[in-house]
Every structure is written in structure tokens, then in C-alpha cells.
């Protein structure tokens, strides 16, 4: 039976939740390298890295990135390729490019000081309502609510909300609750406690309700509906894709491309790769040669298959066939669509690549 809750609990409920939450957090807060710092740059960096990425994965990247670019001014002055190289393997590279652009704005338009106006913060590239609220509450103790994946699940269960949490009504309710729980002072600590509780205790498949400080006030638990709430979002339809990557050799160097704006992995270097259809070996070699020529203007003789890599990018399940090829010549292109460069194998490590691009570079070292 659907019992969508559309009203918030009273002030006493929020007051009790806040007290129990802070007591739990004092004992169980995660020791993270960005915790304890009120430097808005460090908080901002951690929040961008944590988007769609596990905490354990982020820790090493955060330390290395901050060591290389210790201030927003240092990041603003950096070359984008250096930024992407340090981000390599973390995925969702658009985050790194937006962070770099936003650092330039903060350095040039705000004197290197992170702005305090939420509307101004949300106009920075890569910063939405959640990220703005997290930075401002943690770094400046501003009373700004947050809703992200873990707290969305937590609030749905606490409120017994079994409607669509991504709908206007659901978002309105959840953000209102996230704001109502915040005290006049200490908002950042409450927000971090909520994120930890959602991540460590109120987990998606096996919530540890017996350890939850909010269990007595949780409507989903009282109804035994923890695993039904929140309403799951529809799964995207998986699309199977077949691609080929071509490692073109010329006098001991390899042909590399840089993906342009608007393409997957924009700003990263790679080897020519594109979708293929042919199954017949003769037709496939022709398709490989035509694909490289259309993309780069380089004429090649396609050779043997070196390996097959399988990976996923969002809803795409990609089979990537890797081929060697020899340089034959170059055709002048009237309007080049992609940047190319001939790179010695020993220099490839200096270039930012995607995870599959890095695997391809290891194959290239053996050619």
C-alpha cells in the first residue's frame, strides 16, 4: 500500500534527530584527509572528486592533486593536460575540466577567494545545488542544506517517502527536511554526519538499522519497508557497442589524437578509435583504414589484431578491438576535425589518457 508522506515531522523530531546524530558522529566520523580543514578549495576539490566516485578511490587522488596544485591560484595557472593527467583513472573527466575552468574564474574574478553567495557559487562550472551547499556549510558554516545519493536514501527512509524522490514533490520534501535539521551554527558538521550515516549505516541493500541513531524515528523501519524505500530509478537501457582502436606506427612513433570538445573524453589523448561493423577480415581492414583516414587524414595499412578490451561507459557496454597499422602517407584535409600528434612510445606516459587509452599504450610499447 502506497503511503507517500508529504509533510515534515515537527521541530521536536528534528531536534532529537540532530542530538542523536551528533553523538553518533562524534564516535564514528570517518577519518578523511579533507576533514578538519575549512579551506574552501580543499573542500571544493573533495566534493568534486566524490561525485559518482567511492571515498576509498578518492583519497589517493585528493592527496596527489592537492600536492601538485596546493591553491586555487596554482590550479588556475596549470595546463589542462597536467590537470587531466593527475585525474587519470578517476573517470568522469568533465569534472576535472570544469574544476580547472572554475578555478580560473575564482582566481580572476574573485581574487582567489571562494565566493560566499550561493547564487554566485552555483554559477561556477561543475557546481550544482548540492556541491554549493556542501562547500559553503563545511568551509564557512553557512546554513546550507545538502541532498546527494546517500542522504537522499536516508531522508526517504526516515520520512517513509515512497514516491519518486527525483520528482518535484519528492525533491521539495527532501530538501525541506535537509534544511529543517540544520542548527543555526554547526551546519557543516550535521551535513557531514548525515552523509556518513547514509554511507556507513543506511546502506542501499543491507541497512544496519540496529546501529542507527535515528532508528526509533525512522518511518520506513517502523513499517518494515527499508528495502522498498526509496523508489528505485528506472535502469537505463544498455547499449552494446563494437569499436576498434588503431595503433599506427611511423618511424618508431605512434599516431595519437586529442578528443575535441563535445566528445567522450574531451581534452584527453587517445589512439584513433571508432565504431566498426564489418565481420569479414578483408572488409574490416578496409573499414579500419577508411576510419583512420576520415578521422586524421593519415593513410594506413591495417594489420593484425593485438587484443580485445571490454569496458563500460555509463549505459554503453563496449567491446574494443585493438589493431596495429603501418603508415602509408598523409592526405591533406581541408578542415581537420581532430588534433593529431606523432609520439614516441617512451613519451606516452606524459599524456593524459582514459583508462582504456592507458591499456592501449601498454600494447603500443610492445609494437
Coordinates of C-alpha atoms in Angstrom, one line a residue:
X1 CA 0.0 0.0 0.0
X2 CA 1.5 3.4 -1.0
X3 CA 1.6 5.9 1.8
X4 CA 3.5 8.9 0.3
X5 CA 4.4 11.3 3.1
X6 CA 4.2 14.9 2.1
X7 CA 4.6 16.7 5.5
X8 CA 7.6 17.2 7.6
X9 CA 7.8 16.0 11.2
X10 CA 7.6 18.6 14.0
X11 CA 10.5 20.6 15.4
X12 CA 10.9 18.2 18.4
X13 CA 11.6 15.3 15.9
X14 CA 14.3 17.3 14.2
X15 CA 15.8 18.4 17.5
X16 CA 16.1 14.8 18.7
X17 CA 17.5 13.6 15.4
X18 CA 20.1 16.3 15.5
X19 CA 21.2 15.5 19.0
X20 CA 21.5 11.7 18.3
X21 CA 23.2 12.3 15.0
X22 CA 25.9 14.5 16.5
X23 CA 26.5 12.0 19.4
X24 CA 26.9 9.2 16.8
X25 CA 29.1 11.3 14.6
X26 CA 31.4 12.1 17.5
X27 CA 32.2 8.4 17.8
X28 CA 32.0 7.2 14.2
X29 CA 33.1 10.0 11.9
X30 CA 35.3 8.8 9.1
X31 CA 38.9 10.0 9.2
X32 CA 39.3 11.5 5.8
X33 CA 42.1 13.8 4.6
X34 CA 39.7 16.7 3.8
X35 CA 38.0 16.5 7.1
X36 CA 39.1 19.1 9.7
X37 CA 40.0 21.6 7.0
X38 CA 37.9 24.7 6.4
X39 CA 39.9 25.6 3.4
X40 CA 37.1 26.1 0.8
X41 CA 39.5 25.0 -2.0
X42 CA 40.2 21.6 -0.3
X43 CA 36.5 21.1 0.5
X44 CA 35.6 22.0 -3.1
X45 CA 38.2 19.6 -4.5
X46 CA 37.0 16.7 -2.4
X47 CA 33.3 17.3 -3.2
X48 CA 34.0 17.3 -7.0
X49 CA 36.1 14.2 -6.7
X50 CA 33.5 12.4 -4.7
X51 CA 30.8 12.9 -7.3
X52 CA 29.8 9.4 -8.5
X53 CA 33.1 8.0 -7.0
X54 CA 33.8 5.9 -3.9
X55 CA 35.5 7.6 -0.9
X56 CA 38.3 4.9 -0.9
X57 CA 39.1 5.7 -4.5
X58 CA 39.2 9.4 -4.0
X59 CA 41.6 9.6 -1.0
X60 CA 44.8 8.9 -3.0
X61 CA 43.8 11.2 -5.9
X62 CA 42.9 14.0 -3.4
X63 CA 46.3 13.9 -1.8
X64 CA 48.3 13.8 -5.0
X65 CA 46.2 16.6 -6.6
X66 CA 46.5 18.9 -3.7
X67 CA 50.2 18.3 -3.5
X68 CA 50.5 19.3 -7.2
X69 CA 48.1 22.2 -7.0
X70 CA 48.0 23.4 -3.4
X71 CA 46.0 26.6 -4.0
X72 CA 43.2 27.7 -6.3
X73 CA 45.7 30.0 -8.0
X74 CA 48.1 27.2 -8.7
X75 CA 45.3 25.2 -10.3
X76 CA 44.2 28.2 -12.3
X77 CA 47.7 28.6 -13.7
X78 CA 48.1 24.9 -14.6
X79 CA 47.9 23.5 -18.1
X80 CA 44.7 21.5 -18.6
X81 CA 46.7 18.5 -19.8
X82 CA 48.6 18.4 -16.4
X83 CA 45.3 18.6 -14.6
X84 CA 43.8 15.7 -16.6
X85 CA 47.0 13.6 -16.2
X86 CA 46.6 13.8 -12.4
X87 CA 42.9 13.0 -12.7
X88 CA 43.6 10.0 -14.9
X89 CA 41.8 6.8 -13.8
X90 CA 39.3 8.7 -11.6
X91 CA 36.9 8.9 -14.5
X92 CA 34.2 11.5 -15.4
X93 CA 36.9 13.8 -16.8
X94 CA 34.5 16.6 -17.4
X95 CA 34.7 17.2 -13.7
X96 CA 38.4 18.0 -13.9
X97 CA 38.0 20.3 -16.8
X98 CA 35.1 22.2 -15.1
X99 CA 37.1 22.4 -11.9
X100 CA 40.0 23.9 -13.8
X101 CA 37.8 26.4 -15.5
X102 CA 36.1 27.3 -12.3
X103 CA 39.5 27.8 -10.6
X104 CA 40.3 30.4 -13.3
X105 CA 37.1 32.2 -12.6
X106 CA 37.7 32.3 -8.8
X107 CA 41.3 33.5 -9.4
X108 CA 40.5 36.1 -11.9
X109 CA 37.1 37.4 -10.8
X110 CA 37.2 36.8 -7.0
X111 CA 40.9 37.4 -6.2
X112 CA 41.4 33.8 -5.4
X113 CA 38.8 33.8 -2.6
X114 CA 36.0 31.4 -2.9
X115 CA 32.7 33.3 -3.2
X116 CA 30.2 33.2 -0.3
X117 CA 27.0 34.0 -2.2
X118 CA 25.2 30.6 -3.1
X119 CA 23.9 32.0 -6.3
X120 CA 27.4 33.0 -7.4
X121 CA 28.8 29.7 -6.3
X122 CA 26.2 27.8 -8.4
X123 CA 27.2 29.7 -11.5
X124 CA 30.7 28.2 -11.3
X125 CA 31.3 25.3 -13.8
X126 CA 30.6 21.9 -12.3
X127 CA 28.8 23.2 -9.2
X128 CA 25.2 22.5 -8.5
X129 CA 22.9 22.9 -5.5
X130 CA 24.3 20.0 -3.6
X131 CA 28.0 20.9 -4.1
X132 CA 27.4 24.5 -3.3
X133 CA 25.7 23.6 -0.1
X134 CA 28.4 21.2 0.9
X135 CA 31.2 23.7 0.3
X136 CA 29.5 26.6 2.0
X137 CA 28.3 24.7 5.0
X138 CA 31.6 22.8 5.6
X139 CA 34.0 25.6 4.8
X140 CA 32.1 28.6 6.2
X141 CA 29.4 27.0 8.4
X142 CA 26.7 28.6 6.3
X143 CA 23.3 27.1 7.0
X144 CA 23.0 25.4 3.6
X145 CA 21.2 22.0 3.2
X146 CA 22.5 19.1 1.0
X147 CA 20.9 16.2 -0.8
X148 CA 23.2 13.6 -2.5
X149 CA 22.8 9.9 -3.1
X150 CA 23.4 8.8 0.5
X151 CA 21.3 11.5 2.2
X152 CA 18.5 11.1 -0.4
X153 CA 18.2 7.5 0.6
X154 CA 18.4 8.3 4.3
X155 CA 15.8 11.0 4.2
X156 CA 13.4 8.9 2.2
X157 CA 13.6 6.2 4.8
X158 CA 13.4 8.5 7.8
X159 CA 10.3 10.2 6.3
X160 CA 8.8 7.0 4.9
X161 CA 8.6 8.7 1.5
X162 CA 7.9 6.0 -1.2
X163 CA 7.1 8.4 -4.0
X164 CA 9.6 9.3 -6.7
X165 CA 12.4 11.2 -4.9
X166 CA 13.5 12.7 -8.2
X167 CA 10.1 14.3 -8.8
X168 CA 9.4 18.0 -8.0
X169 CA 7.3 16.9 -5.0
X170 CA 10.0 14.5 -3.7
X171 CA 12.8 17.0 -4.1
X172 CA 10.8 19.7 -2.4
X173 CA 10.2 17.4 0.6
X174 CA 13.7 16.1 0.9
X175 CA 15.4 19.5 0.6
X176 CA 13.0 20.9 3.1
X177 CA 13.9 18.2 5.6
X178 CA 17.6 18.7 4.9
X179 CA 17.2 22.3 5.8
X180 CA 15.0 21.8 8.8
X181 CA 17.5 19.6 10.6
X182 CA 20.3 22.3 10.4
X183 CA 21.1 24.3 13.5
X184 CA 22.0 28.0 13.4
X185 CA 25.6 27.0 14.0
X186 CA 27.3 23.7 13.1
X187 CA 25.5 23.1 9.8
X188 CA 28.7 21.6 8.2
X189 CA 29.1 19.1 11.0
X190 CA 25.4 18.0 10.7
X191 CA 25.7 17.7 6.9
X192 CA 28.9 15.5 7.2
X193 CA 27.2 13.4 9.8
X194 CA 24.2 12.8 7.6
X195 CA 26.5 11.8 4.7
X196 CA 28.4 9.4 6.9
X197 CA 25.2 7.9 8.3
X198 CA 23.8 7.3 4.9
X199 CA 27.1 5.8 3.6
X200 CA 28.0 3.6 6.6
X201 CA 24.7 2.6 8.2
X202 CA 21.7 3.4 5.9
X203 CA 23.1 1.4 3.0
X204 CA 21.1 0.5 -0.1
X205 CA 20.8 -3.2 0.3
X206 CA 21.5 -4.1 3.9
X207 CA 20.8 -1.1 6.2
X208 CA 22.3 -1.7 9.7
X209 CA 19.2 -0.3 11.5
X210 CA 20.2 -1.8 14.8
X211 CA 23.2 0.6 14.8
X212 CA 21.4 3.6 13.5
X213 CA 21.0 6.5 16.0
X214 CA 17.8 7.6 14.1
X215 CA 16.2 4.1 14.1
X216 CA 13.5 5.0 16.6
X217 CA 12.2 7.9 14.5
X218 CA 12.5 6.1 11.1
X219 CA 9.1 5.6 9.5
X220 CA 10.4 3.1 6.9
X221 CA 11.9 0.9 9.7
X222 CA 8.7 1.1 11.8
X223 CA 6.8 -0.2 8.8
X224 CA 9.5 -2.8 7.8
X225 CA 9.9 -1.2 4.4
X226 CA 13.6 -0.2 4.5
X227 CA 14.4 -2.3 1.3
X228 CA 11.4 -0.8 -0.6
X229 CA 12.3 2.8 0.1
X230 CA 13.5 4.8 -1.8
X231 CA 11.7 4.1 -5.0
X232 CA 14.4 2.9 -7.4
X233 CA 15.0 4.9 -10.6
X234 CA 14.4 3.2 -13.9
X235 CA 17.5 1.4 -15.1
X236 CA 18.9 2.8 -18.4
X237 CA 18.7 0.5 -21.4
X238 CA 22.1 -1.0 -22.0
X239 CA 23.6 -0.4 -25.5
X240 CA 26.2 -2.8 -26.8
X241 CA 28.9 -1.1 -28.9
X242 CA 31.7 -2.5 -31.0
X243 CA 34.7 -0.2 -31.6
X244 CA 38.2 -0.5 -33.0
X245 CA 41.3 1.3 -31.8
X246 CA 44.2 1.5 -34.4
X247 CA 47.8 1.8 -33.3
X248 CA 49.5 3.4 -36.3
X249 CA 53.3 3.1 -36.5
X250 CA 55.6 5.5 -38.3
X251 CA 59.4 5.6 -37.9
X252 CA 59.2 4.4 -34.3
X253 CA 56.4 6.8 -33.3
X254 CA 52.7 6.3 -32.8
X255 CA 49.8 8.3 -34.1
X256 CA 47.7 9.9 -31.2
X257 CA 44.6 12.1 -31.3
X258 CA 43.2 14.6 -28.8
X259 CA 39.4 14.4 -28.4
X260 CA 37.7 17.7 -29.1
X261 CA 35.0 19.5 -27.1
X262 CA 31.7 17.7 -27.0
X263 CA 33.1 14.2 -27.4
X264 CA 33.5 11.5 -24.9
X265 CA 36.9 12.1 -23.1
X266 CA 37.2 15.6 -24.4
X267 CA 40.7 17.0 -23.7
X268 CA 42.2 13.6 -23.4
X269 CA 44.7 12.0 -25.8
X270 CA 44.0 8.6 -27.3
X271 CA 44.7 6.4 -30.3
X272 CA 42.3 6.6 -33.3
X273 CA 39.1 4.7 -32.3
X274 CA 35.7 4.5 -33.8
X275 CA 32.7 2.2 -34.3
X276 CA 33.1 -0.7 -36.7
X277 CA 30.6 -3.1 -38.3
X278 CA 32.5 -5.4 -40.7
X279 CA 33.0 -9.1 -39.8
X280 CA 34.8 -10.2 -42.8
X281 CA 38.6 -9.7 -42.3
X282 CA 39.2 -8.1 -45.7
X283 CA 36.2 -5.7 -45.3
X284 CA 37.3 -5.0 -41.7
X285 CA 40.8 -3.9 -42.8
X286 CA 39.3 -1.6 -45.3
X287 CA 37.0 -0.2 -42.7
X288 CA 39.9 0.4 -40.3
X289 CA 41.9 2.2 -43.0
X290 CA 38.9 4.3 -44.0
X291 CA 38.2 5.2 -40.4
X292 CA 41.7 6.4 -39.6
X293 CA 41.8 8.3 -42.9
X294 CA 38.5 10.1 -42.2
X295 CA 39.5 10.9 -38.6
X296 CA 43.1 12.0 -39.1
X297 CA 43.9 12.3 -42.8
X298 CA 46.5 9.5 -42.4
X299 CA 46.6 6.6 -44.8
X300 CA 47.4 3.3 -43.3
X301 CA 47.6 -0.4 -44.0
X302 CA 45.7 -2.2 -41.2
X303 CA 47.5 -5.2 -39.7
X304 CA 46.9 -7.8 -37.0
X305 CA 44.5 -7.7 -34.1
X306 CA 46.5 -7.2 -30.9
X307 CA 43.9 -7.6 -28.2
X308 CA 40.2 -7.2 -27.3
X309 CA 39.3 -4.9 -24.3
X310 CA 35.8 -4.8 -22.7
X311 CA 34.7 -1.9 -20.7
X312 CA 31.6 0.2 -19.8
X313 CA 31.0 3.9 -20.1
X314 CA 27.7 4.9 -18.5
X315 CA 25.0 2.8 -20.3
X316 CA 27.3 1.6 -23.0
X317 CA 28.9 -1.9 -22.9
X318 CA 31.9 -1.6 -25.3
X319 CA 33.9 -4.3 -27.0
X320 CA 37.1 -2.6 -28.2
X321 CA 39.2 -4.5 -30.8
X322 CA 42.8 -3.3 -31.0
X323 CA 44.7 -3.4 -34.2
X324 CA 48.2 -2.5 -35.4
X325 CA 48.7 -0.5 -38.6
X326 CA 51.5 0.9 -40.7
X327 CA 51.7 4.5 -42.0
X328 CA 51.5 4.8 -45.8
X329 CA 51.0 8.5 -46.3
X330 CA 49.0 11.6 -45.5
X331 CA 46.2 13.3 -47.3
X332 CA 45.7 17.0 -46.8
X333 CA 42.4 17.7 -45.0
X334 CA 40.6 20.9 -45.9
X335 CA 39.0 21.1 -42.4
X336 CA 40.8 19.0 -39.8
X337 CA 38.3 17.7 -37.2
X338 CA 40.8 16.4 -34.6
X339 CA 44.2 17.3 -33.3
X340 CA 46.9 14.6 -34.1
X341 CA 50.5 14.1 -33.0
X342 CA 53.2 11.5 -33.6
X343 CA 54.5 10.4 -30.2
X344 CA 57.5 8.2 -29.3
X345 CA 56.2 5.3 -27.1
X346 CA 58.5 6.4 -24.3
X347 CA 56.8 9.8 -24.1
X348 CA 53.2 8.5 -24.0
X349 CA 53.2 8.5 -20.2
X350 CA 53.3 12.3 -20.3
X351 CA 49.9 12.5 -22.0
X352 CA 46.6 12.2 -20.2
X353 CA 44.7 9.2 -21.3
X354 CA 41.5 7.4 -20.4
X355 CA 41.8 4.0 -18.6
X356 CA 41.4 2.1 -21.9
X357 CA 43.8 4.6 -23.6
X358 CA 46.4 3.7 -21.0
X359 CA 45.9 0.0 -21.6
X360 CA 46.3 0.6 -25.3
X361 CA 49.6 2.5 -24.6
X362 CA 50.9 -0.7 -22.9
X363 CA 50.1 -2.6 -26.1
X364 CA 51.8 0.1 -28.1
X365 CA 55.0 -0.3 -26.1
X366 CA 55.3 -3.9 -27.4
X367 CA 55.0 -3.0 -31.1

